[in-house]
Tab-separated table of C-alpha atoms and ligand atoms in Angstrom:
chain	number	residue	atom	x	y	z
O	1	MET	CA	-28.536	12.928	74.559
O	2	ARG	CA	-30.369	9.610	73.791
O	3	LEU	CA	-28.910	7.728	70.625
O	4	ALA	CA	-32.390	7.666	69.115
O	5	THR	CA	-32.715	11.492	69.350
O	6	ILE	CA	-29.270	11.979	67.737
O	7	GLU	CA	-30.220	9.413	64.915
O	8	LYS	CA	-33.529	11.335	64.311
O	9	GLN	CA	-31.800	14.628	64.242
O	10	ARG	CA	-29.123	13.170	61.849
O	11	TYR	CA	-31.953	11.924	59.552
O	12	HIS	CA	-33.766	15.106	59.679
O	13	LYS	CA	-30.606	17.059	58.798
O	14	LYS	CA	-29.928	14.663	55.770
O	15	HIS	CA	-33.553	14.808	54.939
O	16	LEU	CA	-33.443	18.658	54.740
O	17	HIS	CA	-30.405	18.594	52.783
O	18	ASN	CA	-31.751	16.258	50.153
O	19	VAL	CA	-34.995	18.378	49.968
O	20	GLN	CA	-32.877	21.451	49.534
O	21	ARG	CA	-30.660	19.803	46.814
O	22	LEU	CA	-33.845	18.808	45.077
O	23	ALA	CA	-35.530	21.866	45.290
O	24	MET	CA	-32.291	23.581	43.968
O	25	ASN	CA	-32.021	21.397	41.124
O	26	LYS	CA	-35.547	21.740	40.437
O	27	TYR	CA	-35.462	25.645	40.043
O	28	SER	CA	-31.884	25.850	38.738
O	29	ALA	CA	-31.278	27.042	35.181
O	30	VAL	CA	-30.207	23.998	33.126
O	31	ILE	CA	-28.822	24.231	29.468
O	32	LYS	CA	-30.909	21.667	27.838
O	33	THR	CA	-29.387	21.257	24.327
O	34	ILE	CA	-26.292	22.998	22.494
O	35	ALA	CA	-25.823	23.267	18.743
O	36	SER	CA	-23.400	24.953	16.676
O	37	TYR	CA	-23.009	26.331	13.054
O	38	LEU	CA	-19.865	26.614	11.306
O	39	PRO	CA	-19.539	28.193	7.887
O	40	GLU	CA	-18.097	25.748	5.237
O	41	LYS	CA	-15.328	27.889	3.901
O	42	ILE	CA	-11.933	26.990	5.464
O	43	LEU	CA	-9.122	29.720	5.664
O	44	THR	CA	-5.769	27.965	6.378
O	45	ASN	CA	-2.664	29.571	7.674
O	46	ASP	CA	-0.925	28.917	4.058
O	47	ASP	CA	-3.969	30.892	2.683
O	48	LEU	CA	-3.027	33.880	4.820
O	49	THR	CA	0.627	33.753	3.772
O	50	LYS	CA	-0.846	34.933	0.217
O	51	LEU	CA	-2.333	38.119	2.106
O	52	VAL	CA	0.269	39.038	4.728
O	53	ASP	CA	3.773	38.459	5.565
O	54	THR	CA	3.387	35.556	7.957
O	55	SER	CA	4.109	31.881	8.078
O	56	ASP	CA	2.144	28.629	9.134
O	57	GLU	CA	4.956	28.099	11.600
O	58	TRP	CA	4.580	31.582	13.449
O	59	ILE	CA	0.865	31.352	13.582
O	60	MET	CA	0.957	27.898	15.040
O	61	THR	CA	3.790	28.506	17.578
O	62	ARG	CA	2.422	31.767	18.821
O	63	THR	CA	-1.452	31.045	18.806
O	64	GLY	CA	-2.120	27.275	18.157
O	65	ILE	CA	-4.356	28.205	15.095
O	66	ARG	CA	-4.116	26.008	11.974
O	67	GLU	CA	-7.301	27.012	10.102
O	68	ARG	CA	-10.402	29.093	10.735
O	69	ARG	CA	-14.050	29.083	9.173
O	70	ILE	CA	-15.237	32.108	7.227
O	71	ALA	CA	-18.788	32.838	6.431
O	72	ALA	CA	-19.906	33.484	3.104
O	73	ASP	CA	-21.018	36.686	1.577
O	74	ASP	CA	-24.652	35.958	2.295
O	75	GLU	CA	-24.002	34.594	5.866
O	76	PHE	CA	-24.299	36.950	8.655
O	77	ALA	CA	-24.588	36.823	12.494
O	78	SER	CA	-28.230	36.115	12.394
O	79	THR	CA	-28.298	33.848	9.746
O	80	MET	CA	-25.548	31.508	11.373
O	81	GLY	CA	-27.273	32.241	14.831
O	82	ALA	CA	-30.848	31.116	13.344
O	83	HIS	CA	-28.962	27.793	11.828
O	84	ALA	CA	-27.671	27.113	15.305
O	85	ALA	CA	-30.940	27.959	17.026
O	86	LYS	CA	-33.076	25.654	14.747
O	87	ALA	CA	-30.823	22.671	15.432
O	88	ALA	CA	-30.781	23.341	19.422
O	89	LEU	CA	-34.561	23.511	19.358
O	90	HIS	CA	-34.803	20.375	16.962
O	91	SER	CA	-32.711	18.299	19.444
O	92	ALA	CA	-34.681	19.671	22.755
O	93	GLN	CA	-37.959	18.956	20.726
O	94	CYS	CA	-39.084	22.536	21.456
O	95	SER	CA	-41.264	24.505	19.340
O	96	PRO	CA	-40.110	28.074	18.569
O	97	THR	CA	-43.307	29.384	19.988
O	98	GLU	CA	-42.339	28.111	23.420
O	99	ILE	CA	-39.483	30.408	23.750
O	100	ASP	CA	-40.136	33.337	26.198
O	101	LEU	CA	-36.795	35.310	25.530
O	102	ILE	CA	-33.998	35.251	22.842
O	103	ILE	CA	-30.586	36.563	24.229
O	104	VAL	CA	-27.917	37.086	21.554
O	105	SER	CA	-24.353	37.719	22.497
O	106	THR	CA	-22.265	39.156	19.673
O	107	MET	CA	-19.742	41.877	18.932
O	108	THR	CA	-20.272	41.508	15.179
O	109	PRO	CA	-24.139	42.310	14.963
O	110	ASP	CA	-25.874	42.564	11.495
O	111	TYR	CA	-26.803	45.969	12.252
O	112	LEU	CA	-26.497	48.414	14.969
O	113	CYS	CA	-30.233	48.586	15.099
O	114	PRO	CA	-32.357	46.244	14.955
O	115	SER	CA	-30.832	43.823	17.325
O	116	THR	CA	-29.552	40.428	15.794
O	117	ALA	CA	-31.788	38.779	18.476
O	118	ALA	CA	-34.983	40.407	16.669
O	119	LEU	CA	-33.722	39.101	13.348
O	120	ILE	CA	-33.367	35.675	14.787
O	121	GLN	CA	-36.720	35.745	16.339
O	122	ARG	CA	-38.186	36.519	12.950
O	123	ASP	CA	-36.224	33.916	11.198
O	124	ILE	CA	-37.058	31.089	13.501
O	125	GLY	CA	-40.813	32.041	14.162
O	126	ALA	CA	-40.369	32.483	17.826
O	127	THR	CA	-43.512	34.794	17.824
O	128	ARG	CA	-44.084	34.939	21.589
O	129	ALA	CA	-40.356	35.575	22.404
O	130	ALA	CA	-38.890	38.931	23.622
O	131	ALA	CA	-35.511	39.429	22.004
O	132	VAL	CA	-32.326	41.382	23.094
O	133	ASP	CA	-28.690	41.459	21.988
O	134	ILE	CA	-25.822	41.900	24.589
O	135	SER	CA	-22.397	43.148	23.840
O	136	ALA	CA	-19.371	41.563	26.271
O	137	ALA	CA	-16.950	40.730	23.236
O	138	CYS	CA	-15.409	37.382	23.573
O	139	SER	CA	-17.043	37.024	27.372
O	140	GLY	CA	-20.569	37.137	25.928
O	141	PHE	CA	-21.146	33.600	26.679
O	142	VAL	CA	-20.452	33.636	30.298
O	143	TYR	CA	-22.434	36.999	30.687
O	144	GLY	CA	-25.509	35.597	28.657
O	145	LEU	CA	-25.496	32.645	30.821
O	146	ALA	CA	-25.633	34.611	33.902
O	147	MET	CA	-28.501	36.586	32.650
O	148	ALA	CA	-30.374	33.462	31.320
O	149	ARG	CA	-29.894	32.025	34.822
O	150	ALA	CA	-31.198	35.179	36.554
O	151	PHE	CA	-34.252	35.226	34.426
O	152	ILE	CA	-35.075	31.552	34.953
O	153	GLU	CA	-34.328	31.187	38.665
O	154	SER	CA	-36.323	34.476	39.200
O	155	SER	CA	-39.289	32.822	37.449
O	156	MET	CA	-39.663	35.603	34.996
O	157	TYR	CA	-39.105	33.271	32.037
O	158	SER	CA	-39.065	29.512	31.737
O	159	THR	CA	-37.693	28.979	28.099
O	160	ILE	CA	-34.722	30.967	27.052
O	161	LEU	CA	-32.762	30.624	23.804
O	162	PHE	CA	-29.329	31.933	24.194
O	163	VAL	CA	-27.358	32.365	20.847
O	164	SER	CA	-23.750	33.472	20.603
O	165	THR	CA	-22.819	34.367	17.002
O	166	GLU	CA	-19.981	36.043	15.357
O	167	LYS	CA	-19.003	37.117	11.760
O	168	ASN	CA	-15.642	38.467	12.872
O	169	SER	CA	-14.307	38.206	9.185
O	170	ALA	CA	-16.571	41.199	8.513
O	171	PHE	CA	-14.549	43.390	11.042
O	172	THR	CA	-11.263	42.066	10.353
O	173	ASP	CA	-8.487	43.737	8.171
O	174	TYR	CA	-6.925	41.243	6.053
O	175	SER	CA	-3.824	43.271	5.481
O	176	ASP	CA	-3.086	43.519	9.137
O	177	ARG	CA	-1.001	40.522	10.211
O	178	ASN	CA	-1.389	41.357	13.876
O	179	THR	CA	-5.147	40.514	13.922
O	180	CYS	CA	-6.103	38.728	10.701
O	181	VAL	CA	-4.625	35.501	11.762
O	182	LEU	CA	-6.616	35.323	14.909
O	183	PHE	CA	-10.312	35.314	14.173
O	184	GLY	CA	-12.917	33.018	12.721
O	185	ASP	CA	-16.634	32.760	12.195
O	186	GLY	CA	-19.243	30.656	13.913
O	187	ALA	CA	-22.340	30.533	16.022
O	188	SER	CA	-23.797	28.400	18.697
O	189	ALA	CA	-27.260	28.177	20.306
O	190	CYS	CA	-28.464	26.857	23.769
O	191	LEU	CA	-31.829	26.221	25.010
O	192	ILE	CA	-31.996	27.084	28.729
O	193	ARG	CA	-35.013	25.764	30.959
O	194	ARG	CA	-35.771	24.975	34.714
O	195	GLY	CA	-34.691	21.947	36.456
O	196	GLY	CA	-34.172	18.302	34.819
O	197	HIS	CA	-31.258	16.975	32.727
O	198	GLY	CA	-28.650	18.832	31.190
O	199	LEU	CA	-25.857	21.208	32.229
O	200	ARG	CA	-27.099	22.919	35.483
O	201	ILE	CA	-25.571	26.371	35.882
O	202	LYS	CA	-24.140	26.118	39.204
O	203	THR	CA	-22.250	29.230	39.861
O	204	THR	CA	-21.272	32.354	37.787
O	205	THR	CA	-18.821	35.188	38.251
O	206	LEU	CA	-18.507	38.240	36.060
O	207	GLY	CA	-16.037	41.134	35.857
O	208	ALA	CA	-15.081	44.298	33.899
O	209	SER	CA	-12.594	47.052	33.546
O	210	GLY	CA	-13.497	49.971	31.150
O	211	GLU	CA	-10.051	51.485	32.008
O	212	GLU	CA	-8.416	49.176	29.587
O	213	SER	CA	-11.068	49.605	26.873
O	214	GLU	CA	-8.799	50.903	24.416
O	215	LEU	CA	-6.718	47.600	24.100
O	216	LEU	CA	-9.227	46.015	21.723
O	217	HIS	CA	-11.117	48.289	19.844
O	218	ILE	CA	-13.571	48.852	16.785
O	219	LYS	CA	-13.217	52.501	16.566
O	220	ALA	CA	-15.584	53.744	13.857
O	221	GLY	CA	-19.405	52.867	13.141
O	222	GLY	CA	-20.831	54.034	16.448
O	223	CYS	CA	-22.102	57.528	17.259
O	224	ARG	CA	-18.655	58.699	18.408
O	225	LEU	CA	-17.028	58.200	15.021
O	226	PRO	CA	-19.937	57.568	12.645
O	227	ALA	CA	-19.139	55.742	9.316
O	228	SER	CA	-17.513	58.267	6.736
O	229	SER	CA	-15.189	58.070	3.786
O	230	THR	CA	-12.204	59.016	6.160
O	231	SER	CA	-13.030	56.311	8.839
O	232	TYR	CA	-13.286	53.765	5.939
O	233	ALA	CA	-9.939	54.971	4.195
O	234	ASP	CA	-8.246	54.690	7.607
O	235	LYS	CA	-9.751	51.363	8.275
O	236	LEU	CA	-11.379	52.281	11.618
O	237	HIS	CA	-14.207	49.881	10.922
O	238	PHE	CA	-11.881	46.840	11.655
O	239	ILE	CA	-10.833	45.220	14.958
O	240	GLN	CA	-7.533	46.845	16.382
O	241	MET	CA	-5.714	45.288	19.447
O	242	ASN	CA	-2.856	45.376	21.634
O	243	GLY	CA	-2.161	41.577	21.713
O	244	LYS	CA	0.747	41.749	24.155
O	245	GLU	CA	-1.211	43.787	26.748
O	246	LEU	CA	-4.379	41.825	26.516
O	247	PHE	CA	-2.513	38.767	26.865
O	248	LYS	CA	-1.403	39.567	30.437
O	249	HIS	CA	-4.820	40.593	31.471
O	250	ALA	CA	-6.309	37.660	29.880
O	251	VAL	CA	-4.272	35.064	32.062
O	252	ARG	CA	-4.675	37.264	35.303
O	253	ARG	CA	-8.392	37.934	34.953
O	254	MET	CA	-9.402	34.546	34.028
O	255	GLU	CA	-7.429	33.097	36.932
O	256	GLU	CA	-9.277	35.351	39.263
O	257	ALA	CA	-12.544	34.442	37.865
O	258	ILE	CA	-11.932	30.853	38.214
O	259	ASN	CA	-10.708	31.078	41.789
O	260	THR	CA	-13.866	33.150	42.764
O	261	CYS	CA	-16.198	30.775	40.853
O	262	LEU	CA	-14.710	27.602	42.562
O	263	THR	CA	-14.531	29.156	46.009
O	264	THR	CA	-18.184	30.227	45.765
O	265	ALA	CA	-19.123	26.680	44.639
O	266	GLY	CA	-16.880	25.168	47.338
O	267	VAL	CA	-15.111	23.103	44.536
O	268	GLU	CA	-11.512	22.285	44.056
O	269	ALA	CA	-9.875	22.577	40.536
O	270	THR	CA	-8.918	18.724	41.085
O	271	SER	CA	-12.678	17.973	40.874
O	272	LEU	CA	-13.237	19.312	37.464
O	273	ARG	CA	-13.884	16.982	34.482
O	274	TRP	CA	-13.447	19.932	31.982
O	275	LEU	CA	-11.938	23.353	31.733
O	276	VAL	CA	-13.556	25.131	28.635
O	277	PRO	CA	-11.766	28.320	28.241
O	278	HIS	CA	-12.272	30.873	25.727
O	279	GLN	CA	-10.125	30.103	22.556
O	280	ALA	CA	-7.955	33.221	21.961
O	281	ASN	CA	-4.520	31.701	22.031
O	282	ILE	CA	-3.161	28.258	23.136
O	283	ARG	CA	-0.535	29.768	25.356
O	284	ILE	CA	-3.134	31.613	27.266
O	285	ILE	CA	-4.901	28.550	27.807
O	286	ASP	CA	-1.889	26.519	28.639
O	287	ALA	CA	-0.792	29.015	31.252
O	288	LEU	CA	-4.241	29.091	32.919
O	289	ALA	CA	-4.474	25.257	33.006
O	290	LYS	CA	-0.856	25.168	34.320
O	291	ARG	CA	-1.995	27.702	37.143
O	292	PHE	CA	-4.723	25.253	38.335
O	293	SER	CA	-2.816	22.004	37.713
O	294	ILE	CA	-5.511	20.850	35.232
O	295	PRO	CA	-4.014	18.222	32.793
O	296	ASP	CA	-4.189	18.581	28.991
O	297	ASP	CA	-6.750	15.836	28.747
O	298	ARG	CA	-9.067	17.866	30.806
O	299	VAL	CA	-8.953	21.077	28.831
O	300	ALA	CA	-11.336	21.453	25.706
O	301	ILE	CA	-9.419	22.941	22.628
O	302	THR	CA	-11.025	23.905	19.455
O	303	ILE	CA	-8.444	26.834	18.622
O	304	ASP	CA	-6.605	24.685	16.096
O	305	THR	CA	-9.573	24.497	13.647
O	306	PHE	CA	-11.722	27.146	14.432
O	307	ALA	CA	-9.720	29.969	15.928
O	308	ASN	CA	-11.045	32.831	17.819
O	309	THR	CA	-14.822	32.959	17.247
O	310	SER	CA	-15.276	35.506	20.131
O	311	SER	CA	-18.465	34.665	22.296
O	312	SER	CA	-19.120	31.531	20.386
O	313	SER	CA	-15.772	29.891	21.062
O	314	ILE	CA	-16.832	28.379	24.388
O	315	PRO	CA	-20.170	27.125	23.463
O	316	ILE	CA	-18.697	25.734	20.181
O	317	ALA	CA	-16.074	23.893	22.347
O	318	LEU	CA	-18.743	22.532	24.852
O	319	GLU	CA	-20.914	21.226	21.848
O	320	LYS	CA	-18.020	19.255	20.630
O	321	LEU	CA	-17.498	17.601	24.178
O	322	GLN	CA	-21.043	16.728	24.254
O	323	GLN	CA	-21.146	15.443	20.467
O	324	ASN	CA	-18.405	13.071	21.523
O	325	ARG	CA	-20.168	12.028	24.713
O	326	LEU	CA	-17.198	13.389	26.782
O	327	ILE	CA	-19.512	14.859	29.475
O	328	VAL	CA	-21.342	12.448	31.760
O	329	SER	CA	-23.747	12.752	34.754
O	330	LYS	CA	-22.161	14.642	37.673
O	331	ASP	CA	-19.311	15.919	35.694
O	332	LEU	CA	-18.321	19.479	36.727
O	333	VAL	CA	-17.422	21.803	33.694
O	334	LEU	CA	-15.798	25.211	34.181
O	335	LEU	CA	-16.109	27.702	31.657
O	336	THR	CA	-13.994	30.968	31.593
O	337	ALA	CA	-13.888	33.804	29.167
O	338	PHE	CA	-11.981	37.192	28.599
O	339	GLY	CA	-12.312	39.771	26.002
O	340	GLY	CA	-12.660	43.324	24.998
O	341	GLY	CA	-14.162	45.900	27.433
O	342	LEU	CA	-12.292	44.467	29.165
O	343	THR	CA	-14.768	41.725	30.323
O	344	TRP	CA	-14.121	38.397	31.964
O	345	GLY	CA	-15.960	35.714	33.918
O	346	ALA	CA	-16.310	32.135	34.714
O	347	THR	CA	-19.317	29.703	34.939
O	348	LEU	CA	-19.442	26.468	36.721
O	349	LEU	CA	-21.680	23.713	35.189
O	350	GLU	CA	-22.784	20.450	36.517
O	351	ALA	CA	-24.031	17.563	34.412
O	352	THR	CA	-27.300	16.279	35.790
I	401	ACO	N1	3.133	36.518	11.438
I	401	ACO	C1	4.323	36.938	11.729
I	401	ACO	N2	4.716	37.768	12.526
I	401	ACO	C2	3.895	38.351	13.305
I	401	ACO	C3	2.449	38.138	13.161
I	401	ACO	C4	2.103	37.264	12.266
I	401	ACO	N3	0.832	37.095	11.907
I	401	ACO	N4	1.808	38.876	14.019
I	401	ACO	C5	2.555	39.735	14.927
I	401	ACO	N5	3.955	39.350	14.348
I	401	ACO	C6	5.335	40.057	14.690
I	401	ACO	C7	5.055	41.304	15.261
I	401	ACO	O1	5.082	42.308	14.335
I	401	ACO	C8	6.277	41.463	16.230
I	401	ACO	O2	7.306	41.557	15.367
I	401	ACO	P1	8.551	42.751	15.916
I	401	ACO	O3	9.114	42.160	17.164
I	401	ACO	O4	9.457	42.903	14.705
I	401	ACO	O5	7.680	43.883	16.118
I	401	ACO	C9	6.453	39.971	16.681
I	401	ACO	O6	5.732	39.142	15.803
I	401	ACO	C10	6.016	39.779	18.057
I	401	ACO	O7	4.640	40.245	18.262
I	401	ACO	P2	3.872	40.290	19.411
I	401	ACO	O8	2.763	41.023	19.317
I	401	ACO	O9	4.851	40.566	20.583
I	401	ACO	O10	3.567	38.616	19.527
I	401	ACO	P3	2.984	37.907	20.485
I	401	ACO	O11	3.842	36.703	20.940
I	401	ACO	O12	2.448	38.740	21.833
I	401	ACO	O13	1.632	37.309	19.948
I	401	ACO	C11	-0.680	37.594	19.823
I	401	ACO	C12	0.586	37.967	19.477
I	401	ACO	C13	-0.920	36.314	19.131
I	401	ACO	C14	-1.904	38.514	19.316
I	401	ACO	C15	-0.780	37.437	21.467
I	401	ACO	O14	-0.258	38.592	21.858
I	401	ACO	C16	-2.303	37.219	21.884
I	401	ACO	O15	-2.847	36.070	21.742
I	401	ACO	N6	-2.896	38.171	22.616
I	401	ACO	C17	-4.067	37.947	23.435
I	401	ACO	C18	-5.085	38.159	22.562
I	401	ACO	C19	-6.334	38.181	23.246
I	401	ACO	O16	-6.561	37.530	24.336
I	401	ACO	N7	-7.407	38.935	22.964
I	401	ACO	C20	-8.670	39.120	23.794
I	401	ACO	C21	-9.783	38.192	23.336
I	401	ACO	S1	-10.348	38.631	21.742
I	401	ACO	C22	-11.816	39.489	21.908
I	401	ACO	O17	-12.282	39.878	22.937
I	401	ACO	C23	-12.362	39.714	20.692
């Protein structure tokens, strides 16, 4: 073949690749802004020693948690979520009336009905927006991102507000040392649109196994065990969990999700700028980072100050990275989550 023809073919191939890339970026779902809201009240490990038989040393060494935020009596999943939503909209200079859909991930909704998303829609004046809650416990953020991406890339919606908000303290038994040291409250909101600058959602992987649903449970309050004086006396409206079993599943499932996500994207773990894992236990995070040889300075940690804020733990950590300008153009950021259900997943983001 003549050299000129080869050159021409190469040019066309490269050109086609660039056009495909541009088209892909143009239609991709991109997180434009993220904002968080954390309640003012701080509950330290020492404070908890006054409530249950525990110690700062046990909590720090077994979980990595030093303190957590607790919502005030008049703060709820919807009000914290609305705070975060207003801040995300403000920094994107986006009017609430531009929003097509509000997705809220929460395992601690204001009510069983109406949805927390509907309350946030009212509170921020997003009069055009549809509104829906999703329930995937601590994996809610990666599940919600996958859904927002699908709505945007299918062109069904172009502006999505995705809020993750949790008032875990309302479902925590502060006489149970197995759970009360673990959880905190907080909210985050992302504005997601098509194309342009931000964090492009490159690849998503989701999984679930209802076989192990008993490992993390809020038994009462649903139709199977409606609220009653007995369920209240037996403390069945609080989070109950088998921590030891969950620990094993958490590491294994997040490892699987990361492998699938990276393989789908054709990316090596060494290329990642950040791993942003769900913040349930520092030992789970360390085990995971070790399995992929990701050094400590590439792993986002907020568990020490905010504890486990369920589905808002990943976006809170992501926002802290952005606030400190630690994500720059072309950085690859891998999110991974695990939670009740069981549910798990991973999402690869690329800064554009
Ligand atoms: N202070 C002091 N001692 C404690 C405390 C405490 N706060 N809590 C438990 N202990 C005791 C136990 O009673 C037990 O004592 P025993 O040996 O006399 O019975 C001992 O410490 C060891 O308990 P373990 O449960 O084996 O402790 P472990 O090292 O497994 O840590 C923990 C417990 C922190 C809960 C851990 O198992 C964990 O993080 N699990 C995973 C949690 C998770 O990933 N959840 C899913 C996501 S959350 C979501 O979806 C909402």
